[in-house]
PDB file of C-alpha atoms in Angstrom:
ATOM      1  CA  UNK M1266       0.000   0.000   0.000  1.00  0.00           C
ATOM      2  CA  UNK M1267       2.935   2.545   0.897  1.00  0.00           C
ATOM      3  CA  UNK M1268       4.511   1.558  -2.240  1.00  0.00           C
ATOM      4  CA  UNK M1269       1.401   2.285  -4.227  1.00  0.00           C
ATOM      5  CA  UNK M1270       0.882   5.605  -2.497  1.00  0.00           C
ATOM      6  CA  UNK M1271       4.466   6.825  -3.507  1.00  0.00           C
ATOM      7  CA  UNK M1272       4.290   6.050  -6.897  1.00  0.00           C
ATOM      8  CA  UNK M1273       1.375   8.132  -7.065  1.00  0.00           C
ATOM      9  CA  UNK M1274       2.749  10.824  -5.012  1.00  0.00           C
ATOM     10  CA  UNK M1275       5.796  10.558  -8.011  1.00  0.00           C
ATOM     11  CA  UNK M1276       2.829  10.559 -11.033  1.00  0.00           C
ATOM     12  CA  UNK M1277       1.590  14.187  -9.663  1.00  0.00           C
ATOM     13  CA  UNK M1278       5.009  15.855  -8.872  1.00  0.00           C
ATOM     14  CA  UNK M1279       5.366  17.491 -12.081  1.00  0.00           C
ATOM     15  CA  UNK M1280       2.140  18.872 -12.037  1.00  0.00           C
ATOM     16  CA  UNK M1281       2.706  20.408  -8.424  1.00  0.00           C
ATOM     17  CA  UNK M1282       6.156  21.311  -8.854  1.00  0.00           C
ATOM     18  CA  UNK M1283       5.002  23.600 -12.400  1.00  0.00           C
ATOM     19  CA  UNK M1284       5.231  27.174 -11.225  1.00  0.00           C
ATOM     20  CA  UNK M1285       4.241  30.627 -12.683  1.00  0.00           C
ATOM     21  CA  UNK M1286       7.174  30.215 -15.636  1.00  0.00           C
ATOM     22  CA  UNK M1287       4.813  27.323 -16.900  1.00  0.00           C
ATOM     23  CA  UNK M1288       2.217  29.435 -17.828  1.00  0.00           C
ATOM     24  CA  UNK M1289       4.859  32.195 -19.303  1.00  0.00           C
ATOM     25  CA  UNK M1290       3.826  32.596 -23.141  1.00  0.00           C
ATOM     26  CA  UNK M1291       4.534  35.544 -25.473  1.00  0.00           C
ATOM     27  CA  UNK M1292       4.417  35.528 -29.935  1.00  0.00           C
ATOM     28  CA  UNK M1293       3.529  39.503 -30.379  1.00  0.00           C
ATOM     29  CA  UNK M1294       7.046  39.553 -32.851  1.00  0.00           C
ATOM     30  CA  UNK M1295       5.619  36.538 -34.329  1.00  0.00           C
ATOM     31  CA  UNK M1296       1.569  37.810 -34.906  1.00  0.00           C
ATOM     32  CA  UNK M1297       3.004  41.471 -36.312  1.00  0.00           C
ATOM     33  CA  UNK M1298       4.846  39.524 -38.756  1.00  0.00           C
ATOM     34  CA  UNK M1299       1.867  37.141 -39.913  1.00  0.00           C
ATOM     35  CA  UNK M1300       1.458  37.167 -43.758  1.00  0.00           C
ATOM     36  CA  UNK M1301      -1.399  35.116 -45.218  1.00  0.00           C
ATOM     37  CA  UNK M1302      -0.920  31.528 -46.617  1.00  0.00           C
ATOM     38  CA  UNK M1303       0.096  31.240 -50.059  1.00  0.00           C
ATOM     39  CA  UNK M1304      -2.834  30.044 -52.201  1.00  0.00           C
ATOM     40  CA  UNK M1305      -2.236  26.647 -53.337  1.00  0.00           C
ATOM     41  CA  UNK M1306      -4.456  23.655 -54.648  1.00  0.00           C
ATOM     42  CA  UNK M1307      -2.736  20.590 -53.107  1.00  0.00           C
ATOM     43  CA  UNK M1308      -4.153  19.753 -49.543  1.00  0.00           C
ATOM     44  CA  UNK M1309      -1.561  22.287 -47.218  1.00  0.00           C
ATOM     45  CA  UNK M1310      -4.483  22.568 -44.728  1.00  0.00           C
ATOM     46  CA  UNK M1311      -4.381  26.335 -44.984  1.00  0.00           C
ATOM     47  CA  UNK M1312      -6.929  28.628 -44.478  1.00  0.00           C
ATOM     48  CA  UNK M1313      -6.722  32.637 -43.945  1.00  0.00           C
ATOM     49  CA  UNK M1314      -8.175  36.311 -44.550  1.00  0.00           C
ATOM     50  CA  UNK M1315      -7.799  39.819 -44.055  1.00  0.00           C
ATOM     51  CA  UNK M1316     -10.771  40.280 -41.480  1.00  0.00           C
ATOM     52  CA  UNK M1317     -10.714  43.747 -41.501  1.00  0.00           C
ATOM     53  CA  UNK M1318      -7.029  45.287 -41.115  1.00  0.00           C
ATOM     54  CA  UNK M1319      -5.829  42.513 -39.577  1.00  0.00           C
ATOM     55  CA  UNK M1320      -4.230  39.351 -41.424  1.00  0.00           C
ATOM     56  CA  UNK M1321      -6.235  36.313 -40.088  1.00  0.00           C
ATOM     57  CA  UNK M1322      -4.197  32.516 -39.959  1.00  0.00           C
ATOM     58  CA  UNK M1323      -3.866  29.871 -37.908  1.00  0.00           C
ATOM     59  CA  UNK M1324      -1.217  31.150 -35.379  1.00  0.00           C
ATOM     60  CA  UNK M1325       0.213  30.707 -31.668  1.00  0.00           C
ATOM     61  CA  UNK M1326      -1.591  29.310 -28.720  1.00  0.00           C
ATOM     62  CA  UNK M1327      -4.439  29.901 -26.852  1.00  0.00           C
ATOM     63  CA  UNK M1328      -4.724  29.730 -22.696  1.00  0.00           C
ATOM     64  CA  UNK M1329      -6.784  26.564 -21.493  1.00  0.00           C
ATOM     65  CA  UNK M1330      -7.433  25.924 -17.445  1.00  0.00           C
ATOM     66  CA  UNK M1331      -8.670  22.509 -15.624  1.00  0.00           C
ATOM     67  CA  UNK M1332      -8.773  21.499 -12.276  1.00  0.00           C
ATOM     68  CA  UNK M1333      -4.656  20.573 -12.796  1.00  0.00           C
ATOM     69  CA  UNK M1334      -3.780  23.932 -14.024  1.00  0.00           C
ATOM     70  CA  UNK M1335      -3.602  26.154 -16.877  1.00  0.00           C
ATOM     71  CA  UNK M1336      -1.456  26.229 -19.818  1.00  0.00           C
ATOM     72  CA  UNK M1337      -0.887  27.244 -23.475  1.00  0.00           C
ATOM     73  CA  UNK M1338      -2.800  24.905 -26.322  1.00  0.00           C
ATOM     74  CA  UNK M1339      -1.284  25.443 -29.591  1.00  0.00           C
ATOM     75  CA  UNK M1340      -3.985  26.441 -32.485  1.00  0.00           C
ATOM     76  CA  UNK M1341      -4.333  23.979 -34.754  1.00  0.00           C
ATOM     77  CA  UNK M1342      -6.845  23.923 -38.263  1.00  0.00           C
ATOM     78  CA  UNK M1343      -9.548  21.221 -37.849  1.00  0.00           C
ATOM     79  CA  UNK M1344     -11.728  19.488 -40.282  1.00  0.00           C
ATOM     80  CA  UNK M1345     -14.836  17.969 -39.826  1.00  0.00           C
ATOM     81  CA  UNK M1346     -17.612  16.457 -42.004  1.00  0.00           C
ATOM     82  CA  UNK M1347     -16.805  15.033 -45.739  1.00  0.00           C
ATOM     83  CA  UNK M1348     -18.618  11.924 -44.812  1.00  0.00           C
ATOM     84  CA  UNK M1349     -21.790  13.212 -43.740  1.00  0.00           C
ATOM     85  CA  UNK M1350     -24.765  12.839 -45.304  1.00  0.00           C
ATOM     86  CA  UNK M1351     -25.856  14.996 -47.005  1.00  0.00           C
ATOM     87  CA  UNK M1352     -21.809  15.380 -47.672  1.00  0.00           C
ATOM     88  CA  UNK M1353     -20.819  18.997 -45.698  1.00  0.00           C
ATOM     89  CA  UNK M1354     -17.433  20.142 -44.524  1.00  0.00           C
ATOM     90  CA  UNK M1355     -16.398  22.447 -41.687  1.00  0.00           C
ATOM     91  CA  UNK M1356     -12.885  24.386 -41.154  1.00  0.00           C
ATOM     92  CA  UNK M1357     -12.360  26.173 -38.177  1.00  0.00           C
ATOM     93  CA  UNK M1358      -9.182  27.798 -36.890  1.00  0.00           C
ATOM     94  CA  UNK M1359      -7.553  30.382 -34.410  1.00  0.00           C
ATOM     95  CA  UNK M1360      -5.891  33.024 -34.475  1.00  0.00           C
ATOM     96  CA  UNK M1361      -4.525  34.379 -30.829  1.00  0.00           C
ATOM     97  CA  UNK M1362      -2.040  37.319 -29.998  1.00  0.00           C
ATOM     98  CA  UNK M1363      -0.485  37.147 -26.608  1.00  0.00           C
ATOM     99  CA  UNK M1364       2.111  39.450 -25.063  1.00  0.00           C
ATOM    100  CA  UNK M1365       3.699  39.345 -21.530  1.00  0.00           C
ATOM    101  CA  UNK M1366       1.385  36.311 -20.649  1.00  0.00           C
ATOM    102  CA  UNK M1367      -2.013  38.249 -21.937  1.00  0.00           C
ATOM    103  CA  UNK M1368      -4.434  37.398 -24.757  1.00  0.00           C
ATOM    104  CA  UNK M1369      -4.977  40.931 -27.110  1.00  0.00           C
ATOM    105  CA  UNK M1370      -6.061  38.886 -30.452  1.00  0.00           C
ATOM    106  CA  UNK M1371      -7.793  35.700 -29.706  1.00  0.00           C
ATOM    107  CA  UNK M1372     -10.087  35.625 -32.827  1.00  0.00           C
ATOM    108  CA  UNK M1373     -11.566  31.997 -34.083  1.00  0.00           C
ATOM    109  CA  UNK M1374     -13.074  31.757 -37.880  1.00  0.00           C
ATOM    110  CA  UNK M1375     -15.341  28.615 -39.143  1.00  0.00           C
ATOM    111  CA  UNK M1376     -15.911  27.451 -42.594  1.00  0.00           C
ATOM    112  CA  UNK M1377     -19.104  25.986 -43.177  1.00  0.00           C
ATOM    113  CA  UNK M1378     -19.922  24.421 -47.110  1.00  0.00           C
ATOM    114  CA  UNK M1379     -21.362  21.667 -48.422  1.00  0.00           C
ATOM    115  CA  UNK M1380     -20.150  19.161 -50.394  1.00  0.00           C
ATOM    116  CA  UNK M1381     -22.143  18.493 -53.128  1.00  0.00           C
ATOM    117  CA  UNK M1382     -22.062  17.287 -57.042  1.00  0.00           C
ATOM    118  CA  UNK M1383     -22.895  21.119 -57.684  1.00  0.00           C
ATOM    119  CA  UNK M1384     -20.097  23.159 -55.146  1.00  0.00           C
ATOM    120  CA  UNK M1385     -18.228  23.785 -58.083  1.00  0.00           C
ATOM    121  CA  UNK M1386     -17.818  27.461 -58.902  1.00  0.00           C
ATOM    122  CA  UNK M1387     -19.499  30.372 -57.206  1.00  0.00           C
ATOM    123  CA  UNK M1388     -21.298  30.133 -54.056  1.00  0.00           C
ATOM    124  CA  UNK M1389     -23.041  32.674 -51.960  1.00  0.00           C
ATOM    125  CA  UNK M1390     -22.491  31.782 -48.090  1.00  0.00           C
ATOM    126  CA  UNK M1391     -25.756  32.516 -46.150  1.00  0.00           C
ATOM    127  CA  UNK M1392     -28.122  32.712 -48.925  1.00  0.00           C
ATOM    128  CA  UNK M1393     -27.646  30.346 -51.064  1.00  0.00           C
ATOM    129  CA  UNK M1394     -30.731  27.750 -50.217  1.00  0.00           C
ATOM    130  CA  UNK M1395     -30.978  25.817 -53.677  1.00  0.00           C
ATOM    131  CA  UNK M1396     -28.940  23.190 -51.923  1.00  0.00           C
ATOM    132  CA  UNK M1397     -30.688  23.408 -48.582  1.00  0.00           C
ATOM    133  CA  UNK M1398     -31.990  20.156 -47.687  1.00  0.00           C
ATOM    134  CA  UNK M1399     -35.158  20.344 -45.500  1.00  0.00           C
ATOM    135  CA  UNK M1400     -34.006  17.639 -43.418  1.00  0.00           C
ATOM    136  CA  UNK M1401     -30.860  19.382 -42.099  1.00  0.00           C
ATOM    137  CA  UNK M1402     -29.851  22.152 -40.031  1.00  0.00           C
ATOM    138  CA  UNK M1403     -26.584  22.958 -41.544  1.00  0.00           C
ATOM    139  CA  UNK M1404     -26.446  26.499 -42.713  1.00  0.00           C
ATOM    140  CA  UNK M1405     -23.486  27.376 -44.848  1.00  0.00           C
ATOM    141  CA  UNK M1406     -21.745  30.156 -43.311  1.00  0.00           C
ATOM    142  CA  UNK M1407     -18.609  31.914 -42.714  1.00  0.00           C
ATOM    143  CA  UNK M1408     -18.491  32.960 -39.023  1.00  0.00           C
ATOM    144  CA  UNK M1409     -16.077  34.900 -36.723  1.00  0.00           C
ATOM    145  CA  UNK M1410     -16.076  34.781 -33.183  1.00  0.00           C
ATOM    146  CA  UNK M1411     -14.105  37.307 -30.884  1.00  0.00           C
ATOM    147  CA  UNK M1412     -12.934  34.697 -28.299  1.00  0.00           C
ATOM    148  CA  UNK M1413     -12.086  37.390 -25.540  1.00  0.00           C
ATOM    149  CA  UNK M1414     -14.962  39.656 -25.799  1.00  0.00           C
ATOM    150  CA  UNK M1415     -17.447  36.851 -27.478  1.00  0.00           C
ATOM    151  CA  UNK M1416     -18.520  38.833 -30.189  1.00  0.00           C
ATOM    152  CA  UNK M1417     -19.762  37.165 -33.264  1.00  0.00           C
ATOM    153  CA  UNK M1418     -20.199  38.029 -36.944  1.00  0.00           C
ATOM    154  CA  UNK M1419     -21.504  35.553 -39.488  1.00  0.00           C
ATOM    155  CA  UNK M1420     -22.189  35.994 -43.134  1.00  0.00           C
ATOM    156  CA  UNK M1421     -25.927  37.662 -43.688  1.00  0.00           C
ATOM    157  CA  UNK M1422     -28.073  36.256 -46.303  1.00  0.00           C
ATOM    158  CA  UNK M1423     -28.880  39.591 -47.314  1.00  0.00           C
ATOM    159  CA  UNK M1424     -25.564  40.189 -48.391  1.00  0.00           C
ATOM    160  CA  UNK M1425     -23.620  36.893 -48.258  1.00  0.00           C
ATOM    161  CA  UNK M1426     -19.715  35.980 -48.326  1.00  0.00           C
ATOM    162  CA  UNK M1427     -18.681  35.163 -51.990  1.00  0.00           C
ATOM    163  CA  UNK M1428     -16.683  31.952 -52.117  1.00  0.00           C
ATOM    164  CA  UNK M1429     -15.441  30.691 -55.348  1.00  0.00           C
ATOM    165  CA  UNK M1430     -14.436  26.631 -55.216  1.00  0.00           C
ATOM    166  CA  UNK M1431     -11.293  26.469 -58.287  1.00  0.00           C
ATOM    167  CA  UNK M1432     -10.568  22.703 -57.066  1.00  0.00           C
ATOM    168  CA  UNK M1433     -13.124  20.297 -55.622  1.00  0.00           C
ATOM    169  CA  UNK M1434     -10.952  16.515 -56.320  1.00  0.00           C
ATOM    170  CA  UNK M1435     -13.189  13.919 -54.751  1.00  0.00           C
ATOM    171  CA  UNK M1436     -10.704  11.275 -55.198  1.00  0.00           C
ATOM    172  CA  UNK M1437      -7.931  12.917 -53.090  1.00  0.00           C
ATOM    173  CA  UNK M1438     -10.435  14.455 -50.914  1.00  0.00           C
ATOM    174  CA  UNK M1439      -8.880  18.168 -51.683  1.00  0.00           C
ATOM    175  CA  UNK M1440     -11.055  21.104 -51.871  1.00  0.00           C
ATOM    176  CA  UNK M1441      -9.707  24.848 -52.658  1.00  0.00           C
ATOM    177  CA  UNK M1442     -10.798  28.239 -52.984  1.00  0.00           C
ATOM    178  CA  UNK M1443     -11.470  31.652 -52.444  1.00  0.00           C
ATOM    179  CA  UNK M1444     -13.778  33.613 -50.836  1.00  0.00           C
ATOM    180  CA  UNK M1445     -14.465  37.850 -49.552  1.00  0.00           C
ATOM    181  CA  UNK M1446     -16.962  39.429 -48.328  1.00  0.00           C
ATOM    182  CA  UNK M1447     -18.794  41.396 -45.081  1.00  0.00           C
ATOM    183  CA  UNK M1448     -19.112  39.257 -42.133  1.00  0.00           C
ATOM    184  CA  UNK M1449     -22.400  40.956 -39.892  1.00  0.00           C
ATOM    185  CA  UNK M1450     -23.153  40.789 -35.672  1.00  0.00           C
ATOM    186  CA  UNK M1451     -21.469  42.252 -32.896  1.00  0.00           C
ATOM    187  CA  UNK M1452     -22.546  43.455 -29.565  1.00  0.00           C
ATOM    188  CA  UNK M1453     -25.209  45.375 -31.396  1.00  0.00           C
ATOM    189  CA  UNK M1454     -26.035  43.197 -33.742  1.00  0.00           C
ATOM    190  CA  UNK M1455     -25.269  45.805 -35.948  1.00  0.00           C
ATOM    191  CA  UNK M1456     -21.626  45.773 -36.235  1.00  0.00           C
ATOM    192  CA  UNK M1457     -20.034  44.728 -39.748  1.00  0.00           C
ATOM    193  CA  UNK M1458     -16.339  43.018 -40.402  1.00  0.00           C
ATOM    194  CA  UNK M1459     -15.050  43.164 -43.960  1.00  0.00           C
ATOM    195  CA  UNK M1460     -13.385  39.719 -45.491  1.00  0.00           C
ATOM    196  CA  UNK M1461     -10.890  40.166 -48.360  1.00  0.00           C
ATOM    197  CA  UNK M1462      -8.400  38.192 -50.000  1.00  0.00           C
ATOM    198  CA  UNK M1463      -9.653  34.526 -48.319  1.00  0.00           C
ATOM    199  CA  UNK M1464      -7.996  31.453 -49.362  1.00  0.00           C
ATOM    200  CA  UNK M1465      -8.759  27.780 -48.000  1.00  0.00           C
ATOM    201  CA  UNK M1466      -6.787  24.816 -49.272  1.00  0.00           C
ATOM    202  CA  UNK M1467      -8.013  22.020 -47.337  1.00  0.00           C
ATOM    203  CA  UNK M1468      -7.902  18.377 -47.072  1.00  0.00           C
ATOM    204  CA  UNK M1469     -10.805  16.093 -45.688  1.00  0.00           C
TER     205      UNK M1469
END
């Protein structure tokens, strides 16, 4: 029993021994120097914007808690959907500027299309319903959501994000594009976020 109770005193000593230097983070060089992804049509798993002066890609870490502690989770680009029926893919990513320790840019962005025999070409995100099926809830969107004030703009189907699909290859499960637009909500609801200059090159 004593020899059970000191191995598990040994499993928890390097999450008691962590201190403040643990949670010690800082990429502001890094996030003033962000450029865009190249646009490419071969899988790279890249998505990214200019939403609104800023220039929007996956980049640095964002702060996580739990009853062990807290600590920095690197932002990654996930992919869901592809074999969903009706077929629909969604990207979402992150985007977080810290400095000294301190979140001033967290801002996450979701891609939200369907995958259908027609995707090809231009698409109008939040109004286009000639694909909607009646039997899902899946809205295709482009959303941004302010992650440290939790203010969020979506695409308005009065005046909806134009994406443009150049490469949809079923067979290597690549899909590529661009897309621009205004991006609508806010605290007042009101609020508006211009998109320019998107590119996604994703694999799912």
């Amino acid at each position: 029993m004593r020899f059970r109770t000191f191995l598990t005193y040994l499993s928890l000593l390097p999450l008691s021994a962590c201190t403040k230097s643990c949670n010690d983070y800082d990429n502001n060089e890094e996030f003033a120097r962000a450029k865009l992804p190249a646009y490419s049509e071969t899988g790279a798993h890249t998505l990214g914007c200019r939403l609104g002066p800023q220039a929007w890609t996956v980049l640095g870490k964002h702060q996580t808690s739990s009853p062990l502690g807290s600590g920095w989770m690197p932002n990654t680009l996930e992919v869901y959907g592809g074999y969903s029926v009706p077929p629909h893919l969604t990207a979402i990513g992150q985007m977080t500027g810290v400095r000294d320790s301190k979140e001033f840019y967290d801002v996450q962005l979701s891609l939200n299309i369907r995958l259908t025999d027609t995707l090809g070409g231009l698409h109008l995100l939040g109004s286009d319903t000639s694909r909607t099926v009646s039997s899902s809830r899946f809205t295709e969107t482009l959303e941004a959501q302010d992650m440290l004030t939790y203010h969020d703009f979506r695409s308005n189907f009065r005046h909806p994000v134009r994406l443009l699909v150049r490469k949809l290859d079923r067979q290597q499960r690549i899909i590529s594009g661009t897309f621009e637009g205004q991006l609508y909500g806010g605290a007042s609801g009101r609020d508006s976020l211009a998109v320019a200059d998107g590119r996604f090159d994703l694999k799912y």
